[in-house]
Amino acid sequence: MNNQQSNANLNPAMVQLTDVFKTFNAGTVNEVRPMQGVNLTITEGSFVIVLGGNGSGKSTLLNAIAGSFMIDTGKIELNGEDVTQWPEHKRATLIGRVFQNPFSGTAPSMSILDNFSLAAKRGKFRGLSWAHSSNLQDELKDRVSELKMGLENRLDTAIGSLSGGQRQALTLLMATWLKPKLLLLDEHTAALDPKSADQVIALTEQIISKEKLTTLMVTHSMQQAINLGDRIIMMHKGNVLHDVNAHEKQRLRIDDLLSRFENVRRRELLDESVADLLRLRYI
Amino acid sequence: MTLLIGALTLGIILSLLALGVYISYRIFDIADITVDGSITFGAAVSSVLLVQMGVHPLWATLAGFLAGAIAGTVSGILQTHFKINPLLSGILVMTGLYSVNLHVMGRSNIPFLGTVTLSTYCEKIGNIVFGGNEILLMGWTVSTTDLMTLILMFLLVSSISLVLWLFFHTDLGTAMRASGDNPQMIRALGGNVEYYKIFGLALSNGLVGLAGALWAQYQNFADVQMGIGMVVWGLASVIIGEALAGTASVVTAIIGTIIGSILFRQLVAIALSFGLNPNDLKLITALFVFAALILPNMLSKLSVGKRKVAL
Ligand SMILES: Nc1ncnc2c1ncn2[C@@H]1O[C@H](COP(=O)(O)OP(=O)(O)OP(=O)(O)O)[C@@H](O)[C@H]1O
Ligand SMILES: [Mg+2]
């Protein structure tokens, strides 16, 4: 207990959600409540994995933090500031994002260089200075050649002509070009073939550990959940249902996670389908 | 020859309109009908300043730009702030502008008889540079006024294109291009898409208003009807430009659009000289754009069909 407290003091909360509620299409047949009183604290520097079945509200959680929509009630704090009323583009000063769809994170008809010149100004004032500064070009060449994808000589290529894996790797690099206070990854390898997914995950791990980024990563891969991060939260029906901290997580194996799903079911906290759903998705 | 120079000059002047349409249609993916109103608005404001207030033609022309930019800003605010469908926003502003233009002009047509306009300057400069009213050009007798107008308009459009090209490579201009290409992405990178859209439409319609001011001075009158169907004209130019120069980069798009405008005007002039009824012009323009819009689709369907047969 003491230990935990001093830990918490060392690492202040980077993200704090308090009683967050959100209903979409309220009062219609399409009403969904993907956030029902979500409370969540993420300390600075921690790497949190988010698990949960389809429609459990994982993407909604990330979208709420990023400001893609305004929440109904509750409070969202980032880096000690109350950002509940901030529009998305203002929150982008603090947040880097990679989406599930490789098409979402880049401007397809613009060149790699164009895209990075945008990333280099994330959350900053965009004025009339030349976007392709030579500093940017040099640094970009270095960092892109580290990807070993042979893209360093194709910086003028339209980014839309690249493969999904290449685009996700570049999007990740863009999201972290200026060190974000919080990195949001929403199943960013789900649309990729296994080999590209592994590459992007390796890159993810490398960047996060090097920059010590506070990260919230949604994944469907049990392997990723076990191997990465220092905390797991499990979402169900718009709530954070389960929380595995760093200490526990070290000894966690896939079987343990599965039996947790099973436990949840046995305790009959939820309807039967949950465990099945989770099993279906993660095995 | 005079006809050719005239068509060239008008094509170049109207390429500013085409560049405006390029910005709204290609960069922001909006079919912005505001254009029909803002080209007349630019002409109306500048003509009143010229004829009734005796303002210097340069300032009056600049006012045409500002007038168009205001119209574009209103359209942009309707779209972003009030979330009105872009097409409808354009229709509303265009319709409203019709009355505004009548009020500004006070009547439906303002002739520039005896007024000092940019054409007056073109005449003076032409006389000085070429030393007379007429010169021999490739065996043809050409009015130096016409020639000078052509040269000056070409220089003006070239410098505006250069400025546009530079602008679209600044941080702001790049972000504006991205907000048309992938709004979700630019928001996640801290871009205010709504603001960019308003700014983009202001710039677009500003160019259109400028085209209106120059066009009125070139033809020596402003008319409240002169804007009708001009957005389709702009689209035709953009589409021809893309077919010729491609869409690879901002440079090719800008140059293509200008060439598209000139060529289109040239085609129209030729068609008219072969006896095309001017009343049919708008219909033919519309049919042309229709064809240009559906052709790529039909061609790709055709080739898919062929591939199926081959398999
Ligand atoms: N903008 C929106 N408008 C309406 N409904 C929405 C919106 N965003 C999410 N929802 C709904 O909220 C629920 C939760 O969706 P969410 O995308 O957060 O689930 P998820 O846990 O990310 O699922 P998945 O694993 O399939 O990505 C779903 O029923 C979804 O349809
Ligand atoms: Mg999701």
PDB file of C-alpha atoms in Angstrom, chain A residues 11-201:
ATOM      1  CA  ASN A  11       4.276   9.343 -11.349  1.00  0.00           C
ATOM      2  CA  PRO A  12       1.423  11.837 -11.404  1.00  0.00           C
ATOM      3  CA  ALA A  13      -1.744  11.034 -13.317  1.00  0.00           C
ATOM      4  CA  MET A  14      -1.406  11.775 -17.017  1.00  0.00           C
ATOM      5  CA  VAL A  15      -4.976  10.805 -17.802  1.00  0.00           C
ATOM      6  CA  GLN A  16      -7.874  11.003 -15.409  1.00  0.00           C
ATOM      7  CA  LEU A  17     -11.458  10.160 -16.333  1.00  0.00           C
ATOM      8  CA  THR A  18     -14.096  10.803 -13.691  1.00  0.00           C
ATOM      9  CA  ASP A  19     -17.631   9.426 -14.029  1.00  0.00           C
ATOM     10  CA  VAL A  20     -17.717   9.739 -17.786  1.00  0.00           C
ATOM     11  CA  PHE A  21     -21.050   9.028 -19.460  1.00  0.00           C
ATOM     12  CA  LYS A  22     -21.835   9.007 -23.149  1.00  0.00           C
ATOM     13  CA  THR A  23     -24.961   7.973 -25.010  1.00  0.00           C
ATOM     14  CA  PHE A  24     -25.180   7.968 -28.791  1.00  0.00           C
ATOM     15  CA  ASN A  25     -28.517   8.489 -30.560  1.00  0.00           C
ATOM     16  CA  ALA A  26     -30.269   9.030 -27.237  1.00  0.00           C
ATOM     17  CA  GLY A  27     -33.988   8.328 -27.279  1.00  0.00           C
ATOM     18  CA  THR A  28     -33.968   6.451 -30.586  1.00  0.00           C
ATOM     19  CA  VAL A  29     -34.010   2.752 -31.357  1.00  0.00           C
ATOM     20  CA  ASN A  30     -30.325   3.078 -32.125  1.00  0.00           C
ATOM     21  CA  GLU A  31     -29.454   4.286 -28.661  1.00  0.00           C
ATOM     22  CA  VAL A  32     -26.097   2.949 -27.441  1.00  0.00           C
ATOM     23  CA  ARG A  33     -24.362   3.696 -24.169  1.00  0.00           C
ATOM     24  CA  PRO A  34     -20.715   2.948 -24.728  1.00  0.00           C
ATOM     25  CA  MET A  35     -19.610   4.842 -21.593  1.00  0.00           C
ATOM     26  CA  GLN A  36     -21.472   4.315 -18.384  1.00  0.00           C
ATOM     27  CA  GLY A  37     -19.621   5.996 -15.601  1.00  0.00           C
ATOM     28  CA  VAL A  38     -16.068   5.280 -16.675  1.00  0.00           C
ATOM     29  CA  ASN A  39     -13.428   6.041 -14.054  1.00  0.00           C
ATOM     30  CA  LEU A  40      -9.834   5.601 -15.052  1.00  0.00           C
ATOM     31  CA  THR A  41      -6.490   6.940 -13.924  1.00  0.00           C
ATOM     32  CA  ILE A  42      -3.366   6.413 -15.965  1.00  0.00           C
ATOM     33  CA  THR A  43      -0.072   7.413 -14.434  1.00  0.00           C
ATOM     34  CA  GLU A  44       2.643   9.105 -16.411  1.00  0.00           C
ATOM     35  CA  GLY A  45       4.854   6.700 -18.311  1.00  0.00           C
ATOM     36  CA  SER A  46       2.594   3.694 -18.076  1.00  0.00           C
ATOM     37  CA  PHE A  47       1.687   1.544 -21.048  1.00  0.00           C
ATOM     38  CA  VAL A  48      -1.883   0.339 -20.727  1.00  0.00           C
ATOM     39  CA  ILE A  49      -3.437  -2.407 -22.833  1.00  0.00           C
ATOM     40  CA  VAL A  50      -7.194  -2.207 -23.383  1.00  0.00           C
ATOM     41  CA  LEU A  51      -9.091  -5.450 -23.982  1.00  0.00           C
ATOM     42  CA  GLY A  52     -12.776  -6.145 -24.468  1.00  0.00           C
ATOM     43  CA  GLY A  53     -15.366  -7.629 -26.775  1.00  0.00           C
ATOM     44  CA  ASN A  54     -16.834  -6.049 -29.875  1.00  0.00           C
ATOM     45  CA  GLY A  55     -18.756  -2.944 -29.051  1.00  0.00           C
ATOM     46  CA  SER A  56     -17.598  -2.878 -25.450  1.00  0.00           C
ATOM     47  CA  GLY A  57     -16.560   0.737 -25.807  1.00  0.00           C
ATOM     48  CA  LYS A  58     -12.793   0.553 -26.326  1.00  0.00           C
ATOM     49  CA  SER A  59     -12.655   2.839 -29.347  1.00  0.00           C
ATOM     50  CA  THR A  60     -15.200   5.101 -27.719  1.00  0.00           C
ATOM     51  CA  LEU A  61     -12.937   5.431 -24.686  1.00  0.00           C
ATOM     52  CA  LEU A  62     -10.047   6.518 -26.889  1.00  0.00           C
ATOM     53  CA  ASN A  63     -12.249   8.841 -28.940  1.00  0.00           C
ATOM     54  CA  ALA A  64     -13.587  10.450 -25.772  1.00  0.00           C
ATOM     55  CA  ILE A  65     -10.073  11.132 -24.541  1.00  0.00           C
ATOM     56  CA  ALA A  66      -9.004  12.486 -27.939  1.00  0.00           C
ATOM     57  CA  GLY A  67     -12.088  14.680 -28.149  1.00  0.00           C
ATOM     58  CA  SER A  68     -13.598  13.167 -31.314  1.00  0.00           C
ATOM     59  CA  PHE A  69     -16.929  13.814 -29.580  1.00  0.00           C
ATOM     60  CA  MET A  70     -17.942  15.674 -26.453  1.00  0.00           C
ATOM     61  CA  ILE A  71     -18.964  13.529 -23.475  1.00  0.00           C
ATOM     62  CA  ASP A  72     -22.392  13.943 -21.859  1.00  0.00           C
ATOM     63  CA  THR A  73     -21.287  14.199 -18.241  1.00  0.00           C
ATOM     64  CA  GLY A  74     -18.106  13.641 -16.293  1.00  0.00           C
ATOM     65  CA  LYS A  75     -14.645  15.045 -16.470  1.00  0.00           C
ATOM     66  CA  ILE A  76     -11.525  14.342 -18.501  1.00  0.00           C
ATOM     67  CA  GLU A  77      -8.157  15.594 -17.362  1.00  0.00           C
ATOM     68  CA  LEU A  78      -4.942  15.339 -19.311  1.00  0.00           C
ATOM     69  CA  ASN A  79      -1.571  16.244 -17.918  1.00  0.00           C
ATOM     70  CA  GLY A  80      -3.263  17.922 -14.948  1.00  0.00           C
ATOM     71  CA  GLU A  81      -5.532  20.100 -17.096  1.00  0.00           C
ATOM     72  CA  ASP A  82      -9.281  19.817 -17.400  1.00  0.00           C
ATOM     73  CA  VAL A  83      -9.745  19.239 -21.135  1.00  0.00           C
ATOM     74  CA  THR A  84     -13.407  18.198 -21.028  1.00  0.00           C
ATOM     75  CA  GLN A  85     -14.480  21.164 -23.147  1.00  0.00           C
ATOM     76  CA  TRP A  86     -11.457  21.260 -25.435  1.00  0.00           C
ATOM     77  CA  PRO A  87     -12.130  20.541 -29.117  1.00  0.00           C
ATOM     78  CA  GLU A  88     -10.253  17.693 -30.744  1.00  0.00           C
ATOM     79  CA  HIS A  89      -7.678  19.823 -32.517  1.00  0.00           C
ATOM     80  CA  LYS A  90      -6.719  21.521 -29.259  1.00  0.00           C
ATOM     81  CA  ARG A  91      -6.291  18.230 -27.434  1.00  0.00           C
ATOM     82  CA  ALA A  92      -3.995  17.165 -30.246  1.00  0.00           C
ATOM     83  CA  THR A  93      -1.330  19.349 -28.632  1.00  0.00           C
ATOM     84  CA  LEU A  94      -1.087  16.591 -26.012  1.00  0.00           C
ATOM     85  CA  ILE A  95      -2.100  13.473 -27.921  1.00  0.00           C
ATOM     86  CA  GLY A  96      -0.615  11.377 -30.716  1.00  0.00           C
ATOM     87  CA  ARG A  97      -2.915   8.874 -32.399  1.00  0.00           C
ATOM     88  CA  VAL A  98      -2.805   5.839 -34.660  1.00  0.00           C
ATOM     89  CA  PHE A  99      -6.089   4.446 -35.927  1.00  0.00           C
ATOM     90  CA  GLN A 100      -7.090   0.934 -36.860  1.00  0.00           C
ATOM     91  CA  ASN A 101      -7.606   1.813 -40.491  1.00  0.00           C
ATOM     92  CA  PRO A 102      -4.320   2.569 -42.252  1.00  0.00           C
ATOM     93  CA  PHE A 103      -6.228   5.074 -44.388  1.00  0.00           C
ATOM     94  CA  SER A 104      -7.266   7.156 -41.402  1.00  0.00           C
ATOM     95  CA  GLY A 105      -3.919   8.355 -40.158  1.00  0.00           C
ATOM     96  CA  THR A 106      -2.402   9.841 -43.297  1.00  0.00           C
ATOM     97  CA  ALA A 107      -3.422  12.148 -46.132  1.00  0.00           C
ATOM     98  CA  PRO A 108      -3.305   9.688 -49.045  1.00  0.00           C
ATOM     99  CA  SER A 109      -2.796  11.982 -52.014  1.00  0.00           C
ATOM    100  CA  MET A 110      -0.029  13.933 -50.309  1.00  0.00           C
ATOM    101  CA  SER A 111       3.620  12.922 -50.185  1.00  0.00           C
ATOM    102  CA  ILE A 112       5.391  11.311 -47.239  1.00  0.00           C
ATOM    103  CA  LEU A 113       7.226  14.586 -46.754  1.00  0.00           C
ATOM    104  CA  ASP A 114       3.974  16.590 -46.776  1.00  0.00           C
ATOM    105  CA  ASN A 115       2.490  14.270 -44.194  1.00  0.00           C
ATOM    106  CA  PHE A 116       5.465  14.594 -41.886  1.00  0.00           C
ATOM    107  CA  SER A 117       5.545  18.345 -42.267  1.00  0.00           C
ATOM    108  CA  LEU A 118       2.016  18.259 -40.859  1.00  0.00           C
ATOM    109  CA  ALA A 119       3.041  15.935 -38.050  1.00  0.00           C
ATOM    110  CA  ALA A 120       5.961  18.206 -37.188  1.00  0.00           C
ATOM    111  CA  LYS A 121       3.405  20.935 -36.424  1.00  0.00           C
ATOM    112  CA  ARG A 122       1.010  18.841 -34.385  1.00  0.00           C
ATOM    113  CA  GLY A 123      -0.815  21.153 -32.038  1.00  0.00           C
ATOM    114  CA  LYS A 124       1.335  24.117 -33.041  1.00  0.00           C
ATOM    115  CA  PHE A 125       0.512  27.298 -34.872  1.00  0.00           C
ATOM    116  CA  ARG A 126       0.566  26.828 -38.629  1.00  0.00           C
ATOM    117  CA  GLY A 127       1.679  29.979 -40.360  1.00  0.00           C
ATOM    118  CA  LEU A 128       3.326  30.940 -43.602  1.00  0.00           C
ATOM    119  CA  SER A 129       6.698  29.314 -43.147  1.00  0.00           C
ATOM    120  CA  TRP A 130       7.868  26.824 -45.732  1.00  0.00           C
ATOM    121  CA  ALA A 131       6.533  23.395 -44.805  1.00  0.00           C
ATOM    122  CA  HIS A 132       9.423  21.359 -46.229  1.00  0.00           C
ATOM    123  CA  SER A 133      12.232  22.827 -44.177  1.00  0.00           C
ATOM    124  CA  SER A 134      15.614  21.258 -44.839  1.00  0.00           C
ATOM    125  CA  ASN A 135      15.920  20.332 -41.161  1.00  0.00           C
ATOM    126  CA  LEU A 136      12.761  18.305 -41.420  1.00  0.00           C
ATOM    127  CA  GLN A 137      13.923  16.629 -44.622  1.00  0.00           C
ATOM    128  CA  ASP A 138      17.231  15.576 -43.112  1.00  0.00           C
ATOM    129  CA  GLU A 139      15.748  14.270 -39.909  1.00  0.00           C
ATOM    130  CA  LEU A 140      12.974  12.532 -41.784  1.00  0.00           C
ATOM    131  CA  LYS A 141      15.433  10.726 -44.016  1.00  0.00           C
ATOM    132  CA  ASP A 142      17.286   9.451 -40.958  1.00  0.00           C
ATOM    133  CA  ARG A 143      14.251   8.316 -39.067  1.00  0.00           C
ATOM    134  CA  VAL A 144      12.574   6.738 -42.085  1.00  0.00           C
ATOM    135  CA  SER A 145      15.699   4.802 -43.020  1.00  0.00           C
ATOM    136  CA  GLU A 146      15.668   3.333 -39.503  1.00  0.00           C
ATOM    137  CA  LEU A 147      12.403   1.672 -40.476  1.00  0.00           C
ATOM    138  CA  LYS A 148      14.345  -0.352 -43.072  1.00  0.00           C
ATOM    139  CA  MET A 149      11.442  -0.244 -45.472  1.00  0.00           C
ATOM    140  CA  GLY A 150      13.385   1.453 -48.235  1.00  0.00           C
ATOM    141  CA  LEU A 151      11.184   4.521 -48.017  1.00  0.00           C
ATOM    142  CA  GLU A 152      13.935   7.061 -47.382  1.00  0.00           C
ATOM    143  CA  ASN A 153      14.398   7.654 -51.095  1.00  0.00           C
ATOM    144  CA  ARG A 154      10.703   7.890 -51.787  1.00  0.00           C
ATOM    145  CA  LEU A 155       9.778  10.841 -49.623  1.00  0.00           C
ATOM    146  CA  ASP A 156       8.000  12.492 -52.545  1.00  0.00           C
ATOM    147  CA  THR A 157       5.772   9.475 -53.130  1.00  0.00           C
ATOM    148  CA  ALA A 158       2.092   9.862 -52.360  1.00  0.00           C
ATOM    149  CA  ILE A 159       1.578   8.072 -49.068  1.00  0.00           C
ATOM    150  CA  GLY A 160      -1.616   6.470 -50.396  1.00  0.00           C
ATOM    151  CA  SER A 161       0.409   4.296 -52.734  1.00  0.00           C
ATOM    152  CA  LEU A 162       2.180   2.516 -49.864  1.00  0.00           C
ATOM    153  CA  SER A 163       1.158  -0.749 -48.225  1.00  0.00           C
ATOM    154  CA  GLY A 164      -0.937  -0.788 -45.061  1.00  0.00           C
ATOM    155  CA  GLY A 165       2.032  -1.846 -42.960  1.00  0.00           C
ATOM    156  CA  GLN A 166       4.212   0.939 -44.319  1.00  0.00           C
ATOM    157  CA  ARG A 167       1.461   3.457 -43.718  1.00  0.00           C
ATOM    158  CA  GLN A 168       0.900   2.332 -40.130  1.00  0.00           C
ATOM    159  CA  ALA A 169       4.633   2.456 -39.415  1.00  0.00           C
ATOM    160  CA  LEU A 170       4.760   5.976 -40.834  1.00  0.00           C
ATOM    161  CA  THR A 171       1.621   7.013 -38.947  1.00  0.00           C
ATOM    162  CA  LEU A 172       3.206   5.811 -35.735  1.00  0.00           C
ATOM    163  CA  LEU A 173       6.304   7.807 -36.502  1.00  0.00           C
ATOM    164  CA  MET A 174       4.133  10.834 -37.284  1.00  0.00           C
ATOM    165  CA  ALA A 175       2.102  10.502 -34.085  1.00  0.00           C
ATOM    166  CA  THR A 176       5.286  10.492 -32.024  1.00  0.00           C
ATOM    167  CA  TRP A 177       7.341  12.934 -34.105  1.00  0.00           C
ATOM    168  CA  LEU A 178       6.715  15.547 -31.457  1.00  0.00           C
ATOM    169  CA  LYS A 179       6.694  13.656 -28.165  1.00  0.00           C
ATOM    170  CA  PRO A 180       3.035  13.384 -27.158  1.00  0.00           C
ATOM    171  CA  LYS A 181       1.931  13.408 -23.527  1.00  0.00           C
ATOM    172  CA  LEU A 182      -0.323  10.511 -24.427  1.00  0.00           C
ATOM    173  CA  LEU A 183      -0.201   8.010 -27.269  1.00  0.00           C
ATOM    174  CA  LEU A 184      -3.499   6.416 -28.325  1.00  0.00           C
ATOM    175  CA  LEU A 185      -3.307   3.243 -30.405  1.00  0.00           C
ATOM    176  CA  ASP A 186      -6.585   1.706 -31.515  1.00  0.00           C
ATOM    177  CA  GLU A 187      -5.971  -1.802 -32.880  1.00  0.00           C
ATOM    178  CA  HIS A 188      -3.370  -0.276 -35.113  1.00  0.00           C
ATOM    179  CA  THR A 189      -2.177  -3.657 -36.371  1.00  0.00           C
ATOM    180  CA  ALA A 190      -5.579  -5.302 -36.805  1.00  0.00           C
ATOM    181  CA  ALA A 191      -5.821  -4.522 -40.517  1.00  0.00           C
ATOM    182  CA  LEU A 192      -2.326  -5.796 -41.307  1.00  0.00           C
ATOM    183  CA  ASP A 193      -0.969  -9.147 -42.382  1.00  0.00           C
ATOM    184  CA  PRO A 194       0.873 -10.997 -39.565  1.00  0.00           C
ATOM    185  CA  LYS A 195       4.341 -10.072 -40.753  1.00  0.00           C
ATOM    186  CA  SER A 196       3.602  -6.355 -41.083  1.00  0.00           C
ATOM    187  CA  ALA A 197       1.770  -6.481 -37.770  1.00  0.00           C
ATOM    188  CA  ASP A 198       4.869  -7.866 -36.070  1.00  0.00           C
ATOM    189  CA  GLN A 199       7.011  -5.157 -37.625  1.00  0.00           C
ATOM    190  CA  VAL A 200       4.681  -2.410 -36.501  1.00  0.00           C
ATOM    191  CA  ILE A 201       4.445  -3.874 -33.001  1.00  0.00           C
TER     192      ILE A 201
END
